[in-house]
Amino acid sequence: MELSAYLPQLLSIATLATIMAISPGADFVMITRNNLVYGRRAGFIRRWAWG
C-alpha cells in the first residue's frame, strides 16, 4: 500500500476541510443580514447576543 495510491482522496479531503474552515457560518450570514436590513446598531446587538 503506497501513499501515492491514496493521494487523490487525501487531497480531496484536505481541500474540503480547508474550504469548510475558512467559509463563514450561518451566524455570520445572520449578523450581516441584520446589519443590512436593520442597521449597524441592530447588527452590533445581535453580534453580542449571539456570542
PDB file of C-alpha atoms in Angstrom:
ATOM      1  CA  MET A   1       0.000   0.000   0.000  1.00  0.00           C
ATOM      2  CA  GLU A   2       1.674   3.112  -1.229  1.00  0.00           C
ATOM      3  CA  LEU A   3       0.690   6.603  -0.242  1.00  0.00           C
ATOM      4  CA  SER A   4       0.503   7.640  -3.886  1.00  0.00           C
ATOM      5  CA  ALA A   5      -2.491   5.351  -4.357  1.00  0.00           C
ATOM      6  CA  TYR A   6      -4.434   7.391  -1.803  1.00  0.00           C
ATOM      7  CA  LEU A   7      -3.101  10.822  -2.730  1.00  0.00           C
ATOM      8  CA  PRO A   8      -6.157  11.981  -4.761  1.00  0.00           C
ATOM      9  CA  GLN A   9      -8.520  11.100  -1.898  1.00  0.00           C
ATOM     10  CA  LEU A  10      -6.278  12.765   0.680  1.00  0.00           C
ATOM     11  CA  LEU A  11      -6.061  15.929  -1.410  1.00  0.00           C
ATOM     12  CA  SER A  12      -9.836  15.986  -1.831  1.00  0.00           C
ATOM     13  CA  ILE A  13     -10.429  15.669   1.898  1.00  0.00           C
ATOM     14  CA  ALA A  14      -7.769  18.273   2.707  1.00  0.00           C
ATOM     15  CA  THR A  15      -9.266  20.720   0.198  1.00  0.00           C
ATOM     16  CA  LEU A  16     -12.778  20.205   1.551  1.00  0.00           C
ATOM     17  CA  ALA A  17     -11.600  20.648   5.148  1.00  0.00           C
ATOM     18  CA  THR A  18      -9.802  23.875   4.228  1.00  0.00           C
ATOM     19  CA  ILE A  19     -12.853  25.294   2.467  1.00  0.00           C
ATOM     20  CA  MET A  20     -15.064  24.408   5.424  1.00  0.00           C
ATOM     21  CA  ALA A  21     -12.639  26.033   7.863  1.00  0.00           C
ATOM     22  CA  ILE A  22     -12.469  29.368   6.022  1.00  0.00           C
ATOM     23  CA  SER A  23     -16.096  29.677   4.953  1.00  0.00           C
ATOM     24  CA  PRO A  24     -18.402  31.859   7.047  1.00  0.00           C
ATOM     25  CA  GLY A  25     -21.084  30.148   9.070  1.00  0.00           C
ATOM     26  CA  ALA A  26     -24.781  30.797   9.484  1.00  0.00           C
ATOM     27  CA  ASP A  27     -24.192  33.228  12.340  1.00  0.00           C
ATOM     28  CA  PHE A  28     -22.067  35.421  10.075  1.00  0.00           C
ATOM     29  CA  VAL A  29     -24.820  35.454   7.465  1.00  0.00           C
ATOM     30  CA  MET A  30     -27.490  36.410  10.026  1.00  0.00           C
ATOM     31  CA  ILE A  31     -25.379  39.198  11.521  1.00  0.00           C
ATOM     32  CA  THR A  32     -24.630  40.581   8.057  1.00  0.00           C
ATOM     33  CA  ARG A  33     -28.337  40.421   7.189  1.00  0.00           C
ATOM     34  CA  ASN A  34     -29.261  42.309  10.356  1.00  0.00           C
ATOM     35  CA  ASN A  35     -26.681  44.968   9.527  1.00  0.00           C
ATOM     36  CA  LEU A  36     -28.060  45.425   6.039  1.00  0.00           C
ATOM     37  CA  VAL A  37     -31.773  45.299   6.902  1.00  0.00           C
ATOM     38  CA  TYR A  38     -31.978  46.886  10.367  1.00  0.00           C
ATOM     39  CA  GLY A  39     -28.812  48.962  10.554  1.00  0.00           C
ATOM     40  CA  ARG A  40     -25.473  48.856  12.242  1.00  0.00           C
ATOM     41  CA  ARG A  41     -26.815  49.050  15.801  1.00  0.00           C
ATOM     42  CA  ALA A  42     -29.063  46.009  15.362  1.00  0.00           C
ATOM     43  CA  GLY A  43     -26.195  44.033  13.854  1.00  0.00           C
ATOM     44  CA  PHE A  44     -23.936  45.008  16.736  1.00  0.00           C
ATOM     45  CA  ILE A  45     -26.543  43.970  19.314  1.00  0.00           C
ATOM     46  CA  ARG A  46     -27.123  40.669  17.511  1.00  0.00           C
ATOM     47  CA  ARG A  47     -23.393  40.011  17.434  1.00  0.00           C
ATOM     48  CA  TRP A  48     -23.056  40.417  21.218  1.00  0.00           C
ATOM     49  CA  ALA A  49     -26.246  38.457  21.888  1.00  0.00           C
ATOM     50  CA  TRP A  50     -25.099  35.602  19.649  1.00  0.00           C
ATOM     51  CA  GLY A  51     -21.805  35.209  21.477  1.00  0.00           C
TER      52      GLY A  51
END
